[in-house]
PDB file of C-alpha atoms in Angstrom:
ATOM      1  CA  MET A 879     -20.137   0.487  -8.671  1.00  0.00           C
ATOM      2  CA  SER A 880     -16.400   0.806  -9.445  1.00  0.00           C
ATOM      3  CA  LEU A 881     -13.195   0.289  -7.498  1.00  0.00           C
ATOM      4  CA  THR A 882     -10.369   2.773  -8.030  1.00  0.00           C
ATOM      5  CA  VAL A 883      -6.991   3.442  -6.459  1.00  0.00           C
ATOM      6  CA  THR A 884      -5.198   6.798  -6.625  1.00  0.00           C
ATOM      7  CA  VAL A 885      -1.469   7.006  -5.911  1.00  0.00           C
ATOM      8  CA  LEU A 886      -0.636   9.465  -3.127  1.00  0.00           C
ATOM      9  CA  GLY A 887       2.971   8.318  -2.692  1.00  0.00           C
ATOM     10  CA  SER A 888       5.187   5.724  -4.338  1.00  0.00           C
ATOM     11  CA  SER A 889       8.695   6.331  -3.027  1.00  0.00           C
ATOM     12  CA  GLY A 890      10.415   3.476  -1.234  1.00  0.00           C
ATOM     13  CA  SER A 891      11.603   3.964   2.362  1.00  0.00           C
ATOM     14  CA  TYR A 892      12.076   7.746   2.169  1.00  0.00           C
ATOM     15  CA  PRO A 893      10.626  10.540   0.001  1.00  0.00           C
ATOM     16  CA  GLY A 894      12.400  11.218  -3.274  1.00  0.00           C
ATOM     17  CA  PRO A 895      12.389  14.608  -5.050  1.00  0.00           C
ATOM     18  CA  GLY A 896       8.766  15.525  -5.697  1.00  0.00           C
ATOM     19  CA  ARG A 897       7.610  12.154  -4.408  1.00  0.00           C
ATOM     20  CA  ALA A 898       5.933  11.031  -1.210  1.00  0.00           C
ATOM     21  CA  CYS A 899       6.266   7.747   0.679  1.00  0.00           C
ATOM     22  CA  SER A 900       3.710   4.941   0.491  1.00  0.00           C
ATOM     23  CA  GLY A 901       0.057   5.961   0.335  1.00  0.00           C
ATOM     24  CA  TYR A 902      -3.059   5.317  -1.750  1.00  0.00           C
ATOM     25  CA  LEU A 903      -6.687   6.404  -1.868  1.00  0.00           C
ATOM     26  CA  VAL A 904      -8.985   3.414  -2.387  1.00  0.00           C
ATOM     27  CA  GLN A 905     -12.511   4.351  -3.481  1.00  0.00           C
ATOM     28  CA  GLY A 906     -15.510   2.159  -4.122  1.00  0.00           C
ATOM     29  CA  GLY A 907     -18.505   0.670  -2.399  1.00  0.00           C
ATOM     30  CA  GLY A 908     -19.404   4.089  -1.015  1.00  0.00           C
ATOM     31  CA  ALA A 909     -16.168   4.422   0.985  1.00  0.00           C
ATOM     32  CA  ASN A 910     -12.978   6.479   0.799  1.00  0.00           C
ATOM     33  CA  VAL A 911     -10.077   4.616   2.415  1.00  0.00           C
ATOM     34  CA  TRP A 912      -6.585   6.033   2.901  1.00  0.00           C
ATOM     35  CA  MET A 913      -4.311   2.994   2.580  1.00  0.00           C
ATOM     36  CA  ASP A 914      -0.912   3.665   4.172  1.00  0.00           C
ATOM     37  CA  ALA A 915      -0.097   7.194   5.240  1.00  0.00           C
ATOM     38  CA  GLY A 916       3.571   7.750   4.526  1.00  0.00           C
ATOM     39  CA  SER A 917       5.278  11.139   4.592  1.00  0.00           C
ATOM     40  CA  GLY A 918       3.741  13.560   2.085  1.00  0.00           C
ATOM     41  CA  THR A 919       0.623  11.535   1.336  1.00  0.00           C
ATOM     42  CA  MET A 920      -1.726  13.714   3.382  1.00  0.00           C
ATOM     43  CA  ALA A 921      -0.879  16.749   1.245  1.00  0.00           C
ATOM     44  CA  ASN A 922      -1.583  14.751  -1.919  1.00  0.00           C
ATOM     45  CA  LEU A 923      -4.753  13.231  -0.472  1.00  0.00           C
ATOM     46  CA  GLN A 924      -6.322  16.678  -0.228  1.00  0.00           C
ATOM     47  CA  LYS A 925      -5.983  17.152  -3.992  1.00  0.00           C
ATOM     48  CA  HIS A 926      -8.649  14.469  -4.404  1.00  0.00           C
ATOM     49  CA  ILE A 927     -11.003  14.599  -1.402  1.00  0.00           C
ATOM     50  CA  ARG A 928     -11.518  16.670   1.730  1.00  0.00           C
ATOM     51  CA  LEU A 929     -10.066  15.184   4.897  1.00  0.00           C
ATOM     52  CA  ALA A 930     -13.580  15.069   6.324  1.00  0.00           C
ATOM     53  CA  GLU A 931     -14.469  12.598   3.563  1.00  0.00           C
ATOM     54  CA  VAL A 932     -11.970   9.961   4.746  1.00  0.00           C
ATOM     55  CA  ASP A 933     -13.998   7.029   6.069  1.00  0.00           C
ATOM     56  CA  ALA A 934     -11.060   4.968   7.354  1.00  0.00           C
ATOM     57  CA  VAL A 935      -7.291   4.647   7.391  1.00  0.00           C
ATOM     58  CA  VAL A 936      -5.655   1.257   6.780  1.00  0.00           C
ATOM     59  CA  LEU A 937      -1.989   0.897   7.758  1.00  0.00           C
ATOM     60  CA  SER A 938       0.162  -2.043   6.720  1.00  0.00           C
ATOM     61  CA  HIS A 939       2.882  -1.860   9.410  1.00  0.00           C
ATOM     62  CA  GLU A 940       4.783   0.285  11.845  1.00  0.00           C
ATOM     63  CA  HIS A 941       7.658   1.540   9.702  1.00  0.00           C
ATOM     64  CA  PRO A 942       7.248   5.353   9.532  1.00  0.00           C
ATOM     65  CA  ASP A 943       7.309   5.579   5.730  1.00  0.00           C
ATOM     66  CA  HIS A 944       3.907   3.860   5.839  1.00  0.00           C
ATOM     67  CA  TRP A 945       2.141   5.776   8.608  1.00  0.00           C
ATOM     68  CA  ALA A 946       3.948   9.017   9.603  1.00  0.00           C
ATOM     69  CA  ASP A 947       1.202  11.310   8.248  1.00  0.00           C
ATOM     70  CA  LEU A 948      -1.375   9.808  10.593  1.00  0.00           C
ATOM     71  CA  ASN A 949      -0.235  12.273  13.258  1.00  0.00           C
ATOM     72  CA  GLY A 950      -0.832  15.220  10.951  1.00  0.00           C
ATOM     73  CA  PHE A 951      -4.256  13.834  10.154  1.00  0.00           C
ATOM     74  CA  GLN A 952      -5.046  13.756  13.856  1.00  0.00           C
ATOM     75  CA  VAL A 953      -4.070  17.419  14.194  1.00  0.00           C
ATOM     76  CA  ALA A 954      -6.250  18.339  11.225  1.00  0.00           C
ATOM     77  CA  CYS A 955      -9.157  16.415  12.707  1.00  0.00           C
ATOM     78  CA  ALA A 956      -8.691  18.093  16.084  1.00  0.00           C
ATOM     79  CA  TYR A 957      -8.369  21.666  14.842  1.00  0.00           C
ATOM     80  CA  GLY A 958      -9.417  21.759  11.218  1.00  0.00           C
ATOM     81  CA  ASP A 959     -11.186  19.724   8.557  1.00  0.00           C
ATOM     82  CA  GLY A 960     -11.686  16.128   9.603  1.00  0.00           C
ATOM     83  CA  PRO A 961     -13.892  13.670  11.475  1.00  0.00           C
ATOM     84  CA  ASP A 962     -14.075  13.722  15.277  1.00  0.00           C
ATOM     85  CA  CYS A 963     -13.197  10.044  15.365  1.00  0.00           C
ATOM     86  CA  VAL A 964     -10.655   8.379  13.085  1.00  0.00           C
ATOM     87  CA  ARG A 965     -11.287   4.734  12.204  1.00  0.00           C
ATOM     88  CA  ALA A 966      -7.887   3.070  11.788  1.00  0.00           C
ATOM     89  CA  TYR A 967      -7.170  -0.544  10.849  1.00  0.00           C
ATOM     90  CA  ALA A 968      -3.639  -1.735  11.643  1.00  0.00           C
ATOM     91  CA  PRO A 969      -1.530  -4.429  13.306  1.00  0.00           C
ATOM     92  CA  ALA A 970      -1.501  -4.174  17.107  1.00  0.00           C
ATOM     93  CA  PRO A 971       1.955  -2.518  17.550  1.00  0.00           C
ATOM     94  CA  LEU A 972       0.776   0.608  15.747  1.00  0.00           C
ATOM     95  CA  HIS A 973      -2.077   1.191  18.164  1.00  0.00           C
ATOM     96  CA  SER A 974       0.259   2.593  20.807  1.00  0.00           C
ATOM     97  CA  MET A 975       2.516   4.608  18.507  1.00  0.00           C
ATOM     98  CA  ALA A 976       0.231   7.457  17.436  1.00  0.00           C
ATOM     99  CA  TYR A 977      -0.081  10.651  19.443  1.00  0.00           C
ATOM    100  CA  GLU A 978      -3.095  11.146  21.687  1.00  0.00           C
ATOM    101  CA  PHE A 979      -5.266  14.248  21.313  1.00  0.00           C
ATOM    102  CA  ASN A 980      -8.115  15.179  23.635  1.00  0.00           C
ATOM    103  CA  ARG A 981     -10.052  16.663  20.724  1.00  0.00           C
ATOM    104  CA  VAL A 982     -10.005  13.583  18.502  1.00  0.00           C
ATOM    105  CA  SER A 983      -9.970   9.851  19.136  1.00  0.00           C
ATOM    106  CA  ILE A 984      -8.728   6.938  17.088  1.00  0.00           C
ATOM    107  CA  GLU A 985     -11.045   3.967  16.905  1.00  0.00           C
ATOM    108  CA  TRP A 986      -8.481   1.216  16.472  1.00  0.00           C
ATOM    109  CA  HIS A 987      -9.354  -2.047  14.751  1.00  0.00           C
ATOM    110  CA  ARG A 988      -6.690  -4.733  15.028  1.00  0.00           C
ATOM    111  CA  THR A 989      -5.805  -6.472  11.784  1.00  0.00           C
ATOM    112  CA  PHE A 990      -3.863  -9.732  11.634  1.00  0.00           C
ATOM    113  CA  ASP A 991      -3.011 -12.592   9.318  1.00  0.00           C
ATOM    114  CA  GLY A 992      -6.289 -13.877   7.870  1.00  0.00           C
ATOM    115  CA  SER A 993      -8.495 -11.141   9.324  1.00  0.00           C
ATOM    116  CA  VAL A 994     -11.353  -9.715   7.248  1.00  0.00           C
ATOM    117  CA  GLU A 995     -12.889  -6.247   7.603  1.00  0.00           C
ATOM    118  CA  GLN A 996     -15.852  -4.597   5.934  1.00  0.00           C
ATOM    119  CA  ILE A 997     -15.453  -0.851   5.241  1.00  0.00           C
ATOM    120  CA  GLY A 998     -18.592   0.354   3.528  1.00  0.00           C
ATOM    121  CA  GLY A 999     -18.978  -1.848   0.469  1.00  0.00           C
ATOM    122  CA  GLN A1000     -15.271  -2.781   0.502  1.00  0.00           C
ATOM    123  CA  ARG A1001     -14.227  -6.194   1.799  1.00  0.00           C
ATOM    124  CA  TRP A1002     -10.630  -6.234   3.069  1.00  0.00           C
ATOM    125  CA  THR A1003      -8.659  -9.452   3.595  1.00  0.00           C
ATOM    126  CA  PHE A1004      -5.229  -9.315   5.247  1.00  0.00           C
ATOM    127  CA  SER A1005      -2.212 -11.587   4.913  1.00  0.00           C
ATOM    128  CA  LYS A1006       1.109 -11.491   6.793  1.00  0.00           C
ATOM    129  CA  THR A1007       4.016 -10.815   4.449  1.00  0.00           C
ATOM    130  CA  ASP A1008       7.729 -11.590   4.488  1.00  0.00           C
ATOM    131  CA  HIS A1009       8.842  -8.332   6.111  1.00  0.00           C
ATOM    132  CA  PRO A1010       9.830  -7.391   9.652  1.00  0.00           C
ATOM    133  CA  PRO A1011       7.977  -6.229  11.718  1.00  0.00           C
ATOM    134  CA  GLU A1012       4.431  -7.663  11.368  1.00  0.00           C
ATOM    135  CA  THR A1013       3.309  -6.420   7.952  1.00  0.00           C
ATOM    136  CA  LEU A1014      -0.035  -7.076   6.316  1.00  0.00           C
ATOM    137  CA  ALA A1015      -0.790  -7.174   2.620  1.00  0.00           C
ATOM    138  CA  ALA A1016      -4.373  -6.276   1.757  1.00  0.00           C
ATOM    139  CA  ARG A1017      -6.870  -7.583  -0.784  1.00  0.00           C
ATOM    140  CA  VAL A1018      -9.855  -5.300  -1.456  1.00  0.00           C
ATOM    141  CA  GLU A1019     -13.000  -6.540  -3.183  1.00  0.00           C
ATOM    142  CA  VAL A1020     -15.976  -4.554  -4.435  1.00  0.00           C
ATOM    143  CA  ASP A1021     -18.723  -5.962  -6.659  1.00  0.00           C
ATOM    144  CA  GLY A1022     -16.675  -8.814  -8.077  1.00  0.00           C
ATOM    145  CA  VAL A1023     -13.431  -6.929  -8.799  1.00  0.00           C
ATOM    146  CA  SER A1024     -10.308  -7.102  -6.661  1.00  0.00           C
ATOM    147  CA  LEU A1025      -7.288  -4.967  -5.825  1.00  0.00           C
ATOM    148  CA  GLY A1026      -4.210  -6.363  -4.106  1.00  0.00           C
ATOM    149  CA  TYR A1027      -1.508  -4.429  -2.249  1.00  0.00           C
ATOM    150  CA  THR A1028       1.636  -6.273  -1.224  1.00  0.00           C
ATOM    151  CA  ALA A1029       2.752  -3.625   1.275  1.00  0.00           C
ATOM    152  CA  ASP A1030       6.420  -4.438   2.010  1.00  0.00           C
ATOM    153  CA  THR A1031       7.500  -8.027   1.455  1.00  0.00           C
ATOM    154  CA  GLY A1032      10.317 -10.323   0.465  1.00  0.00           C
ATOM    155  CA  THR A1033      10.059 -13.399  -1.724  1.00  0.00           C
ATOM    156  CA  GLY A1034       8.695 -15.571   1.076  1.00  0.00           C
ATOM    157  CA  TRP A1035       5.123 -14.373   0.497  1.00  0.00           C
ATOM    158  CA  SER A1036       2.758 -14.622  -2.466  1.00  0.00           C
ATOM    159  CA  PRO A1037      -0.600 -13.061  -3.427  1.00  0.00           C
ATOM    160  CA  ALA A1038      -1.884 -16.631  -3.525  1.00  0.00           C
ATOM    161  CA  ALA A1039      -1.965 -16.423   0.288  1.00  0.00           C
ATOM    162  CA  TRP A1040      -5.205 -14.430   0.056  1.00  0.00           C
ATOM    163  CA  GLY A1041      -6.959 -17.359  -1.574  1.00  0.00           C
ATOM    164  CA  GLY A1042      -9.714 -17.029  -4.143  1.00  0.00           C
ATOM    165  CA  ASP A1043      -9.260 -15.968  -7.755  1.00  0.00           C
ATOM    166  CA  PRO A1044      -6.149 -13.990  -8.759  1.00  0.00           C
ATOM    167  CA  VAL A1045      -6.525 -10.260  -8.148  1.00  0.00           C
ATOM    168  CA  ASP A1046      -7.467  -8.063 -11.088  1.00  0.00           C
ATOM    169  CA  LEU A1047      -4.836  -5.447 -10.210  1.00  0.00           C
ATOM    170  CA  LEU A1048      -1.818  -5.823  -7.948  1.00  0.00           C
ATOM    171  CA  LEU A1049       0.134  -2.930  -6.442  1.00  0.00           C
ATOM    172  CA  ALA A1050       3.483  -4.580  -5.790  1.00  0.00           C
ATOM    173  CA  GLU A1051       6.497  -3.172  -4.043  1.00  0.00           C
ATOM    174  CA  ALA A1052       9.593  -3.176  -6.262  1.00  0.00           C
ATOM    175  CA  THR A1053      12.197  -1.522  -4.097  1.00  0.00           C
ATOM    176  CA  PHE A1054      15.308  -2.924  -5.743  1.00  0.00           C
ATOM    177  CA  GLN A1055      16.764  -3.721  -9.146  1.00  0.00           C
ATOM    178  CA  ASP A1056      18.726  -6.756 -10.355  1.00  0.00           C
ATOM    179  CA  GLU A1057      22.067  -5.353  -9.219  1.00  0.00           C
ATOM    180  CA  ASP A1058      20.762  -4.791  -5.680  1.00  0.00           C
ATOM    181  CA  ALA A1059      19.211  -8.263  -5.518  1.00  0.00           C
ATOM    182  CA  ALA A1060      22.498  -9.840  -6.632  1.00  0.00           C
ATOM    183  CA  GLU A1061      24.424  -7.943  -3.979  1.00  0.00           C
ATOM    184  CA  ILE A1062      21.943  -8.934  -1.268  1.00  0.00           C
ATOM    185  CA  ALA A1063      22.125 -12.588  -2.349  1.00  0.00           C
ATOM    186  CA  LYS A1064      25.925 -12.478  -2.346  1.00  0.00           C
ATOM    187  CA  GLU A1065      25.856 -11.251   1.235  1.00  0.00           C
ATOM    188  CA  GLY A1066      23.466 -14.058   2.135  1.00  0.00           C
ATOM    189  CA  GLY A1067      20.856 -11.654   3.481  1.00  0.00           C
ATOM    190  CA  ASP A1068      17.163 -11.059   3.001  1.00  0.00           C
ATOM    191  CA  VAL A1069      15.971  -7.548   3.751  1.00  0.00           C
ATOM    192  CA  GLY A1070      12.282  -8.270   3.254  1.00  0.00           C
ATOM    193  CA  HIS A1071      11.880  -6.354  -0.011  1.00  0.00           C
ATOM    194  CA  LEU A1072      11.454  -7.302  -3.650  1.00  0.00           C
ATOM    195  CA  SER A1073      13.349  -6.340  -6.750  1.00  0.00           C
ATOM    196  CA  ALA A1074      11.282  -5.240  -9.740  1.00  0.00           C
ATOM    197  CA  ARG A1075      11.986  -8.553 -11.481  1.00  0.00           C
ATOM    198  CA  GLN A1076      10.970 -10.512  -8.382  1.00  0.00           C
ATOM    199  CA  ALA A1077       7.745  -8.511  -8.182  1.00  0.00           C
ATOM    200  CA  GLY A1078       7.013  -9.405 -11.803  1.00  0.00           C
ATOM    201  CA  GLU A1079       7.761 -13.087 -11.266  1.00  0.00           C
ATOM    202  CA  MET A1080       5.651 -13.196  -8.107  1.00  0.00           C
ATOM    203  CA  ALA A1081       2.692 -11.599  -9.898  1.00  0.00           C
ATOM    204  CA  ARG A1082       3.078 -13.924 -12.905  1.00  0.00           C
ATOM    205  CA  ASP A1083       3.167 -17.040 -10.734  1.00  0.00           C
ATOM    206  CA  ALA A1084       0.067 -15.891  -8.838  1.00  0.00           C
ATOM    207  CA  GLY A1085      -1.890 -15.303 -12.053  1.00  0.00           C
ATOM    208  CA  VAL A1086      -2.256 -11.565 -11.448  1.00  0.00           C
ATOM    209  CA  ARG A1087      -4.060  -9.884 -14.342  1.00  0.00           C
ATOM    210  CA  ARG A1088      -2.567  -6.389 -14.147  1.00  0.00           C
ATOM    211  CA  LEU A1089       0.606  -5.309 -12.364  1.00  0.00           C
ATOM    212  CA  VAL A1090       1.545  -1.863 -11.076  1.00  0.00           C
ATOM    213  CA  ILE A1091       4.931  -1.524  -9.354  1.00  0.00           C
ATOM    214  CA  THR A1092       5.519   0.941  -6.536  1.00  0.00           C
ATOM    215  CA  HIS A1093       7.774   1.607  -3.495  1.00  0.00           C
ATOM    216  CA  ILE A1094      10.742   2.088  -5.843  1.00  0.00           C
ATOM    217  CA  TRP A1095      14.016   3.233  -4.285  1.00  0.00           C
ATOM    218  CA  PRO A1096      14.190   7.038  -4.767  1.00  0.00           C
ATOM    219  CA  THR A1097      17.515   7.064  -6.643  1.00  0.00           C
ATOM    220  CA  HIS A1098      16.677   4.258  -9.065  1.00  0.00           C
ATOM    221  CA  ASP A1099      15.891   4.698 -12.754  1.00  0.00           C
ATOM    222  CA  ILE A1100      12.154   4.033 -12.878  1.00  0.00           C
ATOM    223  CA  GLY A1101      12.304   3.031 -16.534  1.00  0.00           C
ATOM    224  CA  LEU A1102      14.824   0.299 -15.747  1.00  0.00           C
ATOM    225  CA  SER A1103      12.689  -0.955 -12.874  1.00  0.00           C
ATOM    226  CA  ARG A1104       9.730  -1.177 -15.216  1.00  0.00           C
ATOM    227  CA  ARG A1105      11.680  -3.108 -17.868  1.00  0.00           C
ATOM    228  CA  GLN A1106      12.962  -5.613 -15.314  1.00  0.00           C
ATOM    229  CA  ALA A1107       9.450  -6.054 -13.897  1.00  0.00           C
ATOM    230  CA  GLU A1108       8.067  -6.688 -17.398  1.00  0.00           C
ATOM    231  CA  GLU A1109      10.722  -9.331 -18.050  1.00  0.00           C
ATOM    232  CA  GLY A1110       9.694 -11.098 -14.847  1.00  0.00           C
ATOM    233  CA  PHE A1111       5.955 -10.689 -15.455  1.00  0.00           C
ATOM    234  CA  GLY A1112       6.013 -11.614 -19.114  1.00  0.00           C
ATOM    235  CA  GLY A1113       3.818  -8.709 -20.148  1.00  0.00           C
ATOM    236  CA  PRO A1114       3.221  -4.969 -19.800  1.00  0.00           C
ATOM    237  CA  VAL A1115       3.747  -3.439 -16.350  1.00  0.00           C
ATOM    238  CA  GLU A1116       2.661  -0.011 -15.152  1.00  0.00           C
ATOM    239  CA  VAL A1117       4.493   2.227 -12.689  1.00  0.00           C
ATOM    240  CA  ALA A1118       2.762   4.059  -9.844  1.00  0.00           C
ATOM    241  CA  ASN A1119       3.381   7.798  -9.938  1.00  0.00           C
ATOM    242  CA  GLU A1120       1.876  10.410  -7.659  1.00  0.00           C
ATOM    243  CA  GLY A1121      -1.556  11.418  -8.926  1.00  0.00           C
ATOM    244  CA  ASP A1122      -2.098   8.325 -11.087  1.00  0.00           C
ATOM    245  CA  ARG A1123      -5.582   6.851 -10.801  1.00  0.00           C
ATOM    246  CA  PHE A1124      -6.211   3.227 -11.726  1.00  0.00           C
ATOM    247  CA  VAL A1125      -9.663   1.807 -12.344  1.00  0.00           C
ATOM    248  CA  VAL A1126      -9.791  -1.836 -11.296  1.00  0.00           C
ATOM    249  CA  GLU A1127     -11.543  -3.921 -13.920  1.00  0.00           C
ATOM    250  CA  ALA A1128     -12.203  -7.629 -14.196  1.00  0.00           C
ATOM    251  CA  GLY A1129     -10.530  -9.394 -17.072  1.00  0.00           C
ATOM    252  CA  ARG A1130      -7.834 -11.761 -18.174  1.00  0.00           C
ATOM    253  CA  ARG A1131      -4.151 -11.117 -18.890  1.00  0.00           C
TER     254      ARG A1131
END
């Protein structure tokens, strides 16, 4: 039984040309999970599965670029192709932000720092990141392999917070580049996001086996972000692009 993740959106904070905001399809253990539902991800989701085949939605936090398409999903479920009841796992503030439809209900499950959920054969472990508001990174395990998703975070969090062995594949936000990070540091601020180099360093220090960077600022040169991430990681780094499908495999760096 395999664990795969398909990129539905990889643009940071707002959609770039031809790109959607944060969203991923996690498949394995007999379950299809839509992880983050940023703008444009619902359209891309339907290239891979029918909406009726979505078993659950997992949302990392309340910023719209990570959940805005949930409302469209509710409409589709109410009047088109979708389940009568949507299972959604998210921090408590999100539970009151979605629209209410008489034709479809959301079965909310509250996630929090340290909480664990079982979705089919997928075991999800959540950890609070360094990002306002309450934001939860997720570790997904199926049959001995593990996928990590940082969601949005600054440098004050690490994948080591999940505990256990290092994840086999980490989807890490890499919003900024070196120039941005230097400017932010000069201003003495911390905006709760990582640069590509910081994402690489964080993954290296946590013993991550395979790194994929995502949530890249729409106007940035993706090739430069990748090079800076590789310098921080000390090895090859992949970039998440819409439609990419990654098979999570156990192994060593």
